[in-house]
Coordinates of C-alpha atoms in Angstrom, one line a residue:
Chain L
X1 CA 26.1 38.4 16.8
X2 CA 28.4 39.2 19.4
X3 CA 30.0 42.4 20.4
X4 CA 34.0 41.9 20.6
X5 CA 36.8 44.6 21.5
X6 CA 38.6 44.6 17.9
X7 CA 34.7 46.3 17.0
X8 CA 34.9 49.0 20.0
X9 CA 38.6 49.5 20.6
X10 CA 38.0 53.1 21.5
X11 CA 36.0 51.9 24.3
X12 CA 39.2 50.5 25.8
X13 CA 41.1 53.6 26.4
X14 CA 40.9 55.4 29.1
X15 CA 42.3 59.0 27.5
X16 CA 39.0 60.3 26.6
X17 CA 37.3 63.5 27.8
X18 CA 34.0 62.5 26.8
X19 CA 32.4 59.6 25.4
X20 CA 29.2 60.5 24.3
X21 CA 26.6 57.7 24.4
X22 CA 23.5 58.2 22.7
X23 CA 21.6 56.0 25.3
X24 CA 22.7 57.6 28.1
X25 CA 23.9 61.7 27.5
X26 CA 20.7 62.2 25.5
X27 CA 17.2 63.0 27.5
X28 CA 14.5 60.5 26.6
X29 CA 11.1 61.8 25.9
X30 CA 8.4 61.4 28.8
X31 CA 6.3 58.5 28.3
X32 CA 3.3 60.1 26.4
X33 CA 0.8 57.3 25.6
X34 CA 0.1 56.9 29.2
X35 CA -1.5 60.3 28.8
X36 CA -4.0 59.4 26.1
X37 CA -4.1 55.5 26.4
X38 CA -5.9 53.8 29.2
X39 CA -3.7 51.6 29.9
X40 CA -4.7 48.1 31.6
X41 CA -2.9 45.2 32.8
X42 CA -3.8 41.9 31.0
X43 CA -3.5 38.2 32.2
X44 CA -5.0 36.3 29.5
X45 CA -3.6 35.8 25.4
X46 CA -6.1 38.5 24.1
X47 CA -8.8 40.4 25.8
X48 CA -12.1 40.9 23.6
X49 CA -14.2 43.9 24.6
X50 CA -18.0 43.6 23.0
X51 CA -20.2 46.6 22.6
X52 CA -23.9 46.5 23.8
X53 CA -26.1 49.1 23.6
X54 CA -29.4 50.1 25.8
X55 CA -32.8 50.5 24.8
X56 CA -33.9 53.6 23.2
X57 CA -36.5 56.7 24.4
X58 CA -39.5 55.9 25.9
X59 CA -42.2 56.1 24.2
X60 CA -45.7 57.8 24.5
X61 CA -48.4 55.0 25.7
X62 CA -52.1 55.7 25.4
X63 CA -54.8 55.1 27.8
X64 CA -56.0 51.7 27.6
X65 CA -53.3 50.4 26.0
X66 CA -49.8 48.0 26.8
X67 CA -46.2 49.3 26.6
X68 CA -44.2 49.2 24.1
X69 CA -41.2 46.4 25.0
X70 CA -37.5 47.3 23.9
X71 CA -34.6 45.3 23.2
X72 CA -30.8 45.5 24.6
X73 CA -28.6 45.3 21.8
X74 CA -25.7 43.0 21.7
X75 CA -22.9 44.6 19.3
X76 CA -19.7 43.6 17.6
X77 CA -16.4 42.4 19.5
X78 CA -13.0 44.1 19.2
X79 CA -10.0 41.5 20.2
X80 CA -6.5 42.7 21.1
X81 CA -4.0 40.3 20.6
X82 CA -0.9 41.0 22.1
X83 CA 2.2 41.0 20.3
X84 CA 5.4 40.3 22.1
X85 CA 8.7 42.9 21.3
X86 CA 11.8 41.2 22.4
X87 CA 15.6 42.5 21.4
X88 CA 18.7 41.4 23.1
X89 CA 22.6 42.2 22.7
X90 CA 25.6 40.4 23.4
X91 CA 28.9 40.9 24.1
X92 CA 32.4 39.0 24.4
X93 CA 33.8 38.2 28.0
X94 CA 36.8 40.0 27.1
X95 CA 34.9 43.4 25.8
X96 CA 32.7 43.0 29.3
X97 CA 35.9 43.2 31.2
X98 CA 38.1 45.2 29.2
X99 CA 35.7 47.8 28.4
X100 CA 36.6 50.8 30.5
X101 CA 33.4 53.3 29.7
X102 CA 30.9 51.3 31.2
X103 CA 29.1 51.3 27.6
X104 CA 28.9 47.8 27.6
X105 CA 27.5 47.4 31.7
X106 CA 24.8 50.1 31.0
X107 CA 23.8 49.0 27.2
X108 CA 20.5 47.3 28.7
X109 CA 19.3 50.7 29.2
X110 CA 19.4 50.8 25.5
X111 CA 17.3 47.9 25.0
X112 CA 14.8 49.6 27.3
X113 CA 14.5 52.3 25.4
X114 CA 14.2 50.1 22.5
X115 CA 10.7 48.9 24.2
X116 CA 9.7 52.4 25.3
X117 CA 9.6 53.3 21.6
X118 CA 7.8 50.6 20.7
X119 CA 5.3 50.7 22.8
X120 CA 4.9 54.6 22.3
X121 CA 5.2 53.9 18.2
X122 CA 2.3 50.9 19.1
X123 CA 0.1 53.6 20.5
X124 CA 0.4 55.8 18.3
X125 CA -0.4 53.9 15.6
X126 CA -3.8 53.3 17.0
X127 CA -4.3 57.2 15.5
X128 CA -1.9 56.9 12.4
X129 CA -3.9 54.0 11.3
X130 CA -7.1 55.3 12.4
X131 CA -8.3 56.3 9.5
X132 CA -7.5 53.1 6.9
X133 CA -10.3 50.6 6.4
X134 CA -6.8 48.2 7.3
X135 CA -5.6 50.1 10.2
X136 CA -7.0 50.1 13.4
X137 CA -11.0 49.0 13.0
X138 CA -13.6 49.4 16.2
X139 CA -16.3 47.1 17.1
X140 CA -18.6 48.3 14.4
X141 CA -16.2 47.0 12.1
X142 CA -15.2 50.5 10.0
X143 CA -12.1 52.6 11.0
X144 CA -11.7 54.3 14.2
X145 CA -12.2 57.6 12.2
X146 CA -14.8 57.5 9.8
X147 CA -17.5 59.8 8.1
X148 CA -20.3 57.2 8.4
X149 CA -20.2 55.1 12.0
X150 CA -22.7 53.1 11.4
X151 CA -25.1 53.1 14.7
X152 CA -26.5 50.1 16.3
X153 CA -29.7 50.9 16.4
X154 CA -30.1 51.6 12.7
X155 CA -31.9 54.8 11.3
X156 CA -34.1 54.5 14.1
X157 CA -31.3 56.0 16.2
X158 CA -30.7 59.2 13.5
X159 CA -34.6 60.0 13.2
X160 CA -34.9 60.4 17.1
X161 CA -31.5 61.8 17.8
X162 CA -31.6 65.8 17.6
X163 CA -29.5 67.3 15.3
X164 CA -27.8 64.4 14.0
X165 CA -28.4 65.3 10.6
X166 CA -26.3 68.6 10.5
X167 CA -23.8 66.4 10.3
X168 CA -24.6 62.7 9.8
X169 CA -24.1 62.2 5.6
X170 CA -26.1 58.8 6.0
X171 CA -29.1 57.8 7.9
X172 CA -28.2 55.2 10.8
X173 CA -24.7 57.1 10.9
X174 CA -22.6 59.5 12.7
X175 CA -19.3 60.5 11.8
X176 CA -16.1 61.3 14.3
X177 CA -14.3 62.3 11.1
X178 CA -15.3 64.9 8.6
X179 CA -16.5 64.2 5.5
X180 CA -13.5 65.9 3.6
X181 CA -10.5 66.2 5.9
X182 CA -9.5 69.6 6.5
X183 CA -6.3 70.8 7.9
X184 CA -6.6 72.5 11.5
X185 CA -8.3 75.7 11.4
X186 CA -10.4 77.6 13.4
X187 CA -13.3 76.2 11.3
X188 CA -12.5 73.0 10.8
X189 CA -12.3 72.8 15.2
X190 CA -15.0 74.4 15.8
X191 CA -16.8 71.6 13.2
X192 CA -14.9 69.3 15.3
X193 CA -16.3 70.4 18.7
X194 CA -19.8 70.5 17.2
X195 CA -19.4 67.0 15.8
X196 CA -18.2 66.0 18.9
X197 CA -21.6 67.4 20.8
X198 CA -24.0 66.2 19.0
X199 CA -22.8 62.7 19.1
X200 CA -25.7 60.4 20.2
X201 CA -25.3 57.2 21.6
X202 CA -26.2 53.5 19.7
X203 CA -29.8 54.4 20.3
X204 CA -30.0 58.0 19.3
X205 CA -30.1 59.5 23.2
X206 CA -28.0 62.6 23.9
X207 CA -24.8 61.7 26.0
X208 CA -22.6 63.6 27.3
X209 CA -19.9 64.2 25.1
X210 CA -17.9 66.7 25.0
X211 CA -14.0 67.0 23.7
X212 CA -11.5 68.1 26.2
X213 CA -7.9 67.1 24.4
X214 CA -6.5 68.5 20.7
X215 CA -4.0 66.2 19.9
X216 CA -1.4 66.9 17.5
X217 CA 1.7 66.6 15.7
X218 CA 5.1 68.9 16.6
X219 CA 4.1 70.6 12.9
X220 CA 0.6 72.2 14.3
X221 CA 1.8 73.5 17.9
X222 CA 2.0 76.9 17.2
X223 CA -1.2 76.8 14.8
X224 CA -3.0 74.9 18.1
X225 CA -1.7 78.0 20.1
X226 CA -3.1 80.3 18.3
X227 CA -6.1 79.0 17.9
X228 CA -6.6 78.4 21.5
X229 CA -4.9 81.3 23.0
X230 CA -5.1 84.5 21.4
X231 CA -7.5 86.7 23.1
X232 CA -9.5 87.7 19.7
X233 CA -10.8 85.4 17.1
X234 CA -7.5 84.3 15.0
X235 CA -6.9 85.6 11.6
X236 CA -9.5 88.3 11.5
X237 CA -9.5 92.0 12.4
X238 CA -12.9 92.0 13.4
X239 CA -12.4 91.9 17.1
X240 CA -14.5 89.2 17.5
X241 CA -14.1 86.9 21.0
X242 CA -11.9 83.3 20.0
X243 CA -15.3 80.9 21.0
X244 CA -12.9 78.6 21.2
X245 CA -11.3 79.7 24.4
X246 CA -14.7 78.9 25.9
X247 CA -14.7 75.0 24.5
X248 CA -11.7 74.3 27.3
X249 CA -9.7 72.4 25.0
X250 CA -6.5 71.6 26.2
X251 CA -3.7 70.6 23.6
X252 CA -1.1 68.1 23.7
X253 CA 1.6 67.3 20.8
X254 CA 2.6 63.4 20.1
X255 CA 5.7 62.8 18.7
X256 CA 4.9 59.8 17.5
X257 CA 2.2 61.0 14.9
X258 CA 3.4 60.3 11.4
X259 CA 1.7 62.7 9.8
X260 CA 2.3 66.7 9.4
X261 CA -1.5 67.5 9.3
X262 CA -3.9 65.1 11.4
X263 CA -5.3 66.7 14.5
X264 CA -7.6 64.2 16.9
X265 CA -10.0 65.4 19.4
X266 CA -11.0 62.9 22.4
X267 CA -12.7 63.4 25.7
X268 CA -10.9 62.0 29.2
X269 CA -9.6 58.7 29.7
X270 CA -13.1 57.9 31.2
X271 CA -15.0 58.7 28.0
X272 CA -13.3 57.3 25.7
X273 CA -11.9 53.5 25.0
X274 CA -8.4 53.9 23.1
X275 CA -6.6 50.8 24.9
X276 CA -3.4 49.6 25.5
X277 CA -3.1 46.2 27.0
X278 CA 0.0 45.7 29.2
X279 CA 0.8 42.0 29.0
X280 CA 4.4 42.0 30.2
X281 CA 5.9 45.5 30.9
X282 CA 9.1 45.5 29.9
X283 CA 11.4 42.7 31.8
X284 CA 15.0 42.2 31.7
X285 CA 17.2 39.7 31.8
X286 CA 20.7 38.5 31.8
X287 CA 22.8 35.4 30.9
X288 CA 26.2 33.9 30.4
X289 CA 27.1 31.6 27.5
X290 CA 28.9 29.1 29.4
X291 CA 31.2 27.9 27.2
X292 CA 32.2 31.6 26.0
X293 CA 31.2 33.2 28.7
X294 CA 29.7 35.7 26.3
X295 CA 27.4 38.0 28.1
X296 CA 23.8 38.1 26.9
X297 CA 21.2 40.7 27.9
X298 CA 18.2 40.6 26.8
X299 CA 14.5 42.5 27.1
X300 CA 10.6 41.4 26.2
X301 CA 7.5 43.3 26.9
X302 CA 3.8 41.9 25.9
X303 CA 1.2 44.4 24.7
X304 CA -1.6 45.9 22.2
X305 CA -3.4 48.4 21.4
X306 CA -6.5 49.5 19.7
X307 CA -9.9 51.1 20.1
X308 CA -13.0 49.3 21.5
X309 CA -15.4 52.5 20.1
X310 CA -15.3 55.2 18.2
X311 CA -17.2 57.7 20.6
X312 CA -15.8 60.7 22.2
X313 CA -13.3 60.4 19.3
X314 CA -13.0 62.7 16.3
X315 CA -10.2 62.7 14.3
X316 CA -9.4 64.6 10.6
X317 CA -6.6 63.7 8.7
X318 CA -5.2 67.0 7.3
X319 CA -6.3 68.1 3.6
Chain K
X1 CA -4.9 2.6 -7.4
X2 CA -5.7 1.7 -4.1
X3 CA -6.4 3.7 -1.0
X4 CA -4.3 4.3 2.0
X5 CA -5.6 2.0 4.4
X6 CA -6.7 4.7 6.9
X7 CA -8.3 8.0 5.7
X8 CA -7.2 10.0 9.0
X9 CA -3.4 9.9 10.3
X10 CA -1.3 11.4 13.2
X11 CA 0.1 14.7 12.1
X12 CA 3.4 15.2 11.6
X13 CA 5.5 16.4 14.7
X14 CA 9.0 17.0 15.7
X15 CA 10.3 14.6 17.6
X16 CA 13.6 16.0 18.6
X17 CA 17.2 17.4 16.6
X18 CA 20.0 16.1 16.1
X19 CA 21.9 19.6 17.5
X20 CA 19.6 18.8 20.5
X21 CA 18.7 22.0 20.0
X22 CA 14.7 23.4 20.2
X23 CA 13.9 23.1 16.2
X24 CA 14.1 25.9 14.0
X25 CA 10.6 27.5 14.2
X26 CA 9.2 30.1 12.2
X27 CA 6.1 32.2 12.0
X28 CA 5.2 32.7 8.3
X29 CA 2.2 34.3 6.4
X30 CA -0.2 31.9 5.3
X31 CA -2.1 32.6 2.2
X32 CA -5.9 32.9 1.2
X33 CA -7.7 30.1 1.4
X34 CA -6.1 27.7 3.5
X35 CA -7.2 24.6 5.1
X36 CA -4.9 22.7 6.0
X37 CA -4.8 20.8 9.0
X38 CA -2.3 20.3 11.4
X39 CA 0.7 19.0 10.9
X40 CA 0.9 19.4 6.9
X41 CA 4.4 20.1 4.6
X42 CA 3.8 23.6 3.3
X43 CA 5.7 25.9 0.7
X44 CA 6.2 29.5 0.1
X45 CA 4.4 29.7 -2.9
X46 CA 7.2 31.1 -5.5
X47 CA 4.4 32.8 -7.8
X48 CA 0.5 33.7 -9.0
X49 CA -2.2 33.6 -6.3
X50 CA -0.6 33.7 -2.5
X51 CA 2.7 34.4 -4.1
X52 CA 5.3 35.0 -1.2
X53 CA 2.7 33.1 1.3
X54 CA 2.6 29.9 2.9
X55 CA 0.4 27.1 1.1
X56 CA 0.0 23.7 1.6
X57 CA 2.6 21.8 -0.5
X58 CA 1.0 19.0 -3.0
X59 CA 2.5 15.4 -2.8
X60 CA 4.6 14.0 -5.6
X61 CA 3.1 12.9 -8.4
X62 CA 5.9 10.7 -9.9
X63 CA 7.5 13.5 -11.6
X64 CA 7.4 16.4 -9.4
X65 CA 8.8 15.8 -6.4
X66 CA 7.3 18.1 -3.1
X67 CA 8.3 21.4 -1.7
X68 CA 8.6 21.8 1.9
X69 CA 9.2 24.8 3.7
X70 CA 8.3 22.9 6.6
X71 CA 5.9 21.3 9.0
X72 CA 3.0 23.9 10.2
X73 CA 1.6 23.2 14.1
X74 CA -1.7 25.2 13.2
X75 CA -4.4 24.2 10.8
X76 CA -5.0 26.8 7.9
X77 CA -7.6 29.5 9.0
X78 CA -8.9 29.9 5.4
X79 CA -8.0 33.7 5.6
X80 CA -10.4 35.5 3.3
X81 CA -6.6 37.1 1.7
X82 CA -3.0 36.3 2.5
X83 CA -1.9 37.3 5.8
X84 CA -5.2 38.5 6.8
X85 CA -4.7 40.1 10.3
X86 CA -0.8 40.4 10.6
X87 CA 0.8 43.0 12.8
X88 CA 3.1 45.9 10.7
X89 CA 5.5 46.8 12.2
X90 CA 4.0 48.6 16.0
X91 CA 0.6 48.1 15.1
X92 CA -1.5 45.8 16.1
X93 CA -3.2 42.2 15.3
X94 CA -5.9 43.0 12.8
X95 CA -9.3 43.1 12.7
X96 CA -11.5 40.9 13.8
X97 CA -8.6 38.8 15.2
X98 CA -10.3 35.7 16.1
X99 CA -11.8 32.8 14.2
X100 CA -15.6 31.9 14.0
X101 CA -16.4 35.3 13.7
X102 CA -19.6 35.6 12.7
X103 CA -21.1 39.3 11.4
X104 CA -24.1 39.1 13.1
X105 CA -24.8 42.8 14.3
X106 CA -27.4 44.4 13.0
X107 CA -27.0 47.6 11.6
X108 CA -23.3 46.9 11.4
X109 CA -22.7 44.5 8.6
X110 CA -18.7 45.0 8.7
X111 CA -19.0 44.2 12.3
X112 CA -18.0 41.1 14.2
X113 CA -19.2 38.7 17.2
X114 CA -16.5 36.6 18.4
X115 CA -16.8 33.7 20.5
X116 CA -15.3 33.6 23.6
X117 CA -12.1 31.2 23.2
X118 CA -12.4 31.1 19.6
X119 CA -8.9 30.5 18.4
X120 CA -6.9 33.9 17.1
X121 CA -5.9 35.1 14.0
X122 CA -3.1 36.8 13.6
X123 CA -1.9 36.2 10.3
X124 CA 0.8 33.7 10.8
X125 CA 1.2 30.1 10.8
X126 CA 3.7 28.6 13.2
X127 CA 5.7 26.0 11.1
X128 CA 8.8 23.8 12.4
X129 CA 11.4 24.5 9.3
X130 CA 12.5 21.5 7.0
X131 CA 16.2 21.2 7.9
X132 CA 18.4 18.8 7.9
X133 CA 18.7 19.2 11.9
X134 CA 14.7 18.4 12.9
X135 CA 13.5 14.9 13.1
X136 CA 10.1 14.2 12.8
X137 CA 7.4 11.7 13.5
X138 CA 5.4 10.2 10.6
X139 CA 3.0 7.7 10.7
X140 CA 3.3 4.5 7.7
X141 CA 0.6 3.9 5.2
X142 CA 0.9 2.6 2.2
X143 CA -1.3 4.1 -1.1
X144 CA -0.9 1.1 -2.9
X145 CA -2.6 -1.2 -0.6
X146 CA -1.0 -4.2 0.7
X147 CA 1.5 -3.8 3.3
X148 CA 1.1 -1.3 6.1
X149 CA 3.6 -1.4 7.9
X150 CA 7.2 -0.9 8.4
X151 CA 10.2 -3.5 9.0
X152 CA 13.7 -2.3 8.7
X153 CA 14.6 -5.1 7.5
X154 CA 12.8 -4.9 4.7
X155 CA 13.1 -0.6 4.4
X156 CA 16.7 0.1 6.1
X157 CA 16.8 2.9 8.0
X158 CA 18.8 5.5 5.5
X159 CA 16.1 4.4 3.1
X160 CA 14.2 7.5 1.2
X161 CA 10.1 7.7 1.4
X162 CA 7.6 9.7 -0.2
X163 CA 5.1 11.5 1.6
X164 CA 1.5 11.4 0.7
X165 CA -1.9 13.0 1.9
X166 CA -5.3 11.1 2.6
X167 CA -8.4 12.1 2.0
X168 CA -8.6 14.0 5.5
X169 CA -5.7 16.4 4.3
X170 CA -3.5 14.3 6.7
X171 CA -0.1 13.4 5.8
X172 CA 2.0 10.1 5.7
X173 CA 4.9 8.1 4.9
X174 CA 3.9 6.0 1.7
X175 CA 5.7 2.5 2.0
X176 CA 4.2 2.4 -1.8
X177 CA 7.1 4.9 -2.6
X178 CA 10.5 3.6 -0.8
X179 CA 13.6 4.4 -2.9
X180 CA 12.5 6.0 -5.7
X181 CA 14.0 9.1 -6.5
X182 CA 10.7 11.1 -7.2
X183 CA 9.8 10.2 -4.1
X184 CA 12.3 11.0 -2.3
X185 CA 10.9 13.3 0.5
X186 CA 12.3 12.4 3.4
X187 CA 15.3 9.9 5.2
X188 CA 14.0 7.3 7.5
X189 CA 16.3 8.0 10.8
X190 CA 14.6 5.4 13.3
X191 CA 11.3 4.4 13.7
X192 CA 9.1 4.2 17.1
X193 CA 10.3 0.7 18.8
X194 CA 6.8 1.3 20.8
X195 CA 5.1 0.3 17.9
X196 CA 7.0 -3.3 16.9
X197 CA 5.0 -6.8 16.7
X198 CA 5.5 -8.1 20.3
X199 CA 8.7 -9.9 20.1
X200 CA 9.7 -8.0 17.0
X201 CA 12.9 -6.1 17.3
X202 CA 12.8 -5.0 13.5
X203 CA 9.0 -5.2 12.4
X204 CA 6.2 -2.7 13.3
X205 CA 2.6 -3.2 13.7
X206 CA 0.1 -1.5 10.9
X207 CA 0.7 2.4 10.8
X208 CA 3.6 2.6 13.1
X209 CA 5.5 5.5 13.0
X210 CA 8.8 6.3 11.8
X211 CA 11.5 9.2 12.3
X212 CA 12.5 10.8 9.2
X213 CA 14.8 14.0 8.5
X214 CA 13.9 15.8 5.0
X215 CA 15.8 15.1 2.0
X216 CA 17.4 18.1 1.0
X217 CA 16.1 17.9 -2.6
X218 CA 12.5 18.4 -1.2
X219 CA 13.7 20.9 1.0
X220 CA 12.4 24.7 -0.1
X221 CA 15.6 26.7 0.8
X222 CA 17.8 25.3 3.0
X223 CA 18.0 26.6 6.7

């Protein structure tokens, strides 16, 4: 529909002290899922990302007799099809040139921040959703934070891996999630970073994982500070040393978390493979209708997001 | 009764409006199930299974006349439940997103292998809305045998035809049904002068095609 003066007839006076416009007098939030996202540039309608894994440990080989021959392992494939976010708004001749608070001349930064939000909202979704067998799925087919990751390489890979099974609740699985979700505690991260350690790899070889990131909602900031900067362990009188000082975590809040209560641990953008596909960054545009001369902005952007693999990813969704 | 004279026909397409506008084009959920091809009249089913979805429609059957929400471009991808893969709002295209999936992993039986270039799914069919702006492209046939094809002399254009399906799943105009108010699908508009009898001005060869807008009373909420 378009925007016509009789609708913003304030915006025609020029007796105001202030006109406050949301788009413009309040500060935008950083871009955030640039932080945690590796982000790539994409050319093509979807990008699929298949998993393989290697062989596994070598294996003893008597005198006299052959090697034993492995296999590669050729895993599932996790497509991202990009979705395309467009919004526009338009605007009568006459409001365009009568307007006198330049609302109407700067309102494409509006639309821009339209985008911005739904890109962040996209990212974030790939952790809001991570833990619904309909939300975001990785190439092993279960959710991106599950109890029971089922491993390529079968139960072979949880009878050779060591310590899996302090934490693995099914043979030829390892979870990034724990098997009751538990709200952020000193315990329940210190599970977390253990978890995250003993994580093997398709095969059950050690690999070096190791979380460096708490992410959060606003809710648990000052619980994440406490846990990771008093001096002492929290919440005790004994005078014991917080461990978790020594695990180097480094905590960031999202804002675009839904919940209250999830906490997600990950490693660096290196180790881990939560992706967002830039098709189109945001592009804008303008037009006239010709025979109103109605002014017509408008702005699209292309992308996805998603998670090739669970690994270096651990995730609990509150109580 | 007899059979169409061909078992395979052109899909419908959109030939052009009469706003000379782009046509109306939505992207609809399509239901469980569906394999339609190309080119097929579909419906929002109103109720039971796929309720709120888009399904092929059914032809008339003397009595019940079709419902068409429109023309789909895709064929169905015979989701395994309605919608199967569809954004929400900011999220993404669902899992596994592309068809010919086969689960072929071992260990990982909820896993996928896609092949490469394997069409996507995303949940949606792209169908060109029954209006009474869109024209579209239909190729003649005639279920009852006989005659097939069109002369507007004998079938003036402003005439009313049924649509019918072979046994392909592919769509046509069925000069068995001209006039008949059961039938009465679409309007004949025009009719492709490519196809006429050499010398012909008014007669086409065997399963010409035609231009026809839909007929309102077929129509499944007007756009």
């Amino acid at each position: 529909m378009t925007m016509v003066r009789n609708e913003f007839f304030q915006a025609m006076s020029i007796d105001v002290a202030h006109n406050f416009i949301e788009f413009l007098d309040l500060k935008q939030r950083p871009v955030e899922f640039r932080s945690y996202m590796n982000v790539m540039p994409s050319k093509k309608a979807y990008e699929d990302a298949v998993h393989y894994a290697g062989t596994g440990p070598a294996q003893p080989k008597n005198e006299g007799n052959p090697v034993i021959y492995d296999n590669l392992i050729q895993g599932g494939t996790r497509r991202y099809i990009h979705q395309t976010y467009g919004l526009g708004i338009r605007m009568s001749y006459e409001l365009m040139q009568d307007d006198q608070t330049g609302l109407m001349a700067s309102s494409p930064k509006s639309l821009v921040q339209g985008h911005l939000f739904a890109q962040e909202y996209t990212a974030a979704n790939v952790l809001n959703l991570g833990f619904s067998s309909t939300g975001t799925i990785t190439d092993d087919g279960v959710s991106l934070f599950n109890n029971q990751h089922p491993l390529l390489g079968g139960v072979t890979a949880t009878n050779v891996a060591p310590g899996v099974g302090n934490f693995s609740t099914a043979a030829g699985t390892y979870p990034n999630r724990p098997a009751t979700d538990a709200d952020l505690s000193f315990t329940s991260l210190q599970y977390g970073t253990m978890t995250f350690q003993r994580m093997p790899n398709a095969r059950g070889i050690l690999v070096a994982t190791k979380p460096k990131h708490l992410t959060i909602p606003p809710e648990l900031e000052y619980i994440a500070i406490e846990l990771l900067g008093s001096a002492g362990k929290p919440y005790t009188s004994d005078n014991e040393v917080n461990a978790l000082i020594g695990a180097g975590l480094q905590y960031e809040v999202l804002h675009y978390l839904t919940g209250a209560s999830p906490w997600f641990l990950r490693g660096n953008k290196d180790e881990h493979r939560l992706m967002f596909y830039e098709r189109q960054p945001i592009y804008g545009d303008y037009d006239r209708d010709f025979d109103q001369q109605a002014l017509k902005f408008l702005a699209i952007s292309r992308f996805s997001a998603g998670a090739d693999t669970w690994l270096n990813t651990f995730g609990s969704n509150g109580p | 009764m007899a059979n169409p004279g061909l078992n395979t026909h052109n899909p419908i397409y959109p030939v052009g409006t009469i706003s000379g506008n782009q046509e109306l084009i939505n992207n609809l959920l399509e239901g469980s199930g569906q394999t339609f091809q190309p080119g097929t009249p579909v419906e929002v089913k109103p109720s039971s299974t796929n309720a709120g979805y888009v399904v092929a429609s059914t032809p008339s059957n003397g009595s019940t006349q079709v419902v068409v929400k429109g023309i789909t471009y895709l064929p169905g991808k015979n989701l395994s439940s309605a919608g199967f893969g569809a954004s929400p709002p900011f999220g993404s295209i669902g899992y596994p997103g592309g068809l010919g999936a086969t689960q072929t992993v071992p260990n990982q039986p909820s896993a996928y292998n896609i092949y490469h270039g394997a069409p996507f799914v995303d949940g949606l069919t792209l169908v060109g809305i029954a209006n009474l702006d869109t024209i579209w492209a239909v190729q003649v046939d005639a279920s009852s045998g006989g005659t097939y094809n069109y002369s507007a002399v004998t079938i003036p254009i402003g005439s009313t035809i049924g649509l019918n399906k072979d046994t392909n799943g592919w769509w046509y105009a069925d000069l068995a049904n001209v006039n008949s108010s059961a039938y009465a699908d679409v309007n004949i508009v025009g009719f492709n002068v490519q196809d006429l009898v050499a010398g012909s001005t008014t007669v086409q060869q065997n399963y010409g095609t035609i231009y026809v807008v839909f007929n309102t009373t077929a129509i499944q909420g007007l756009e």
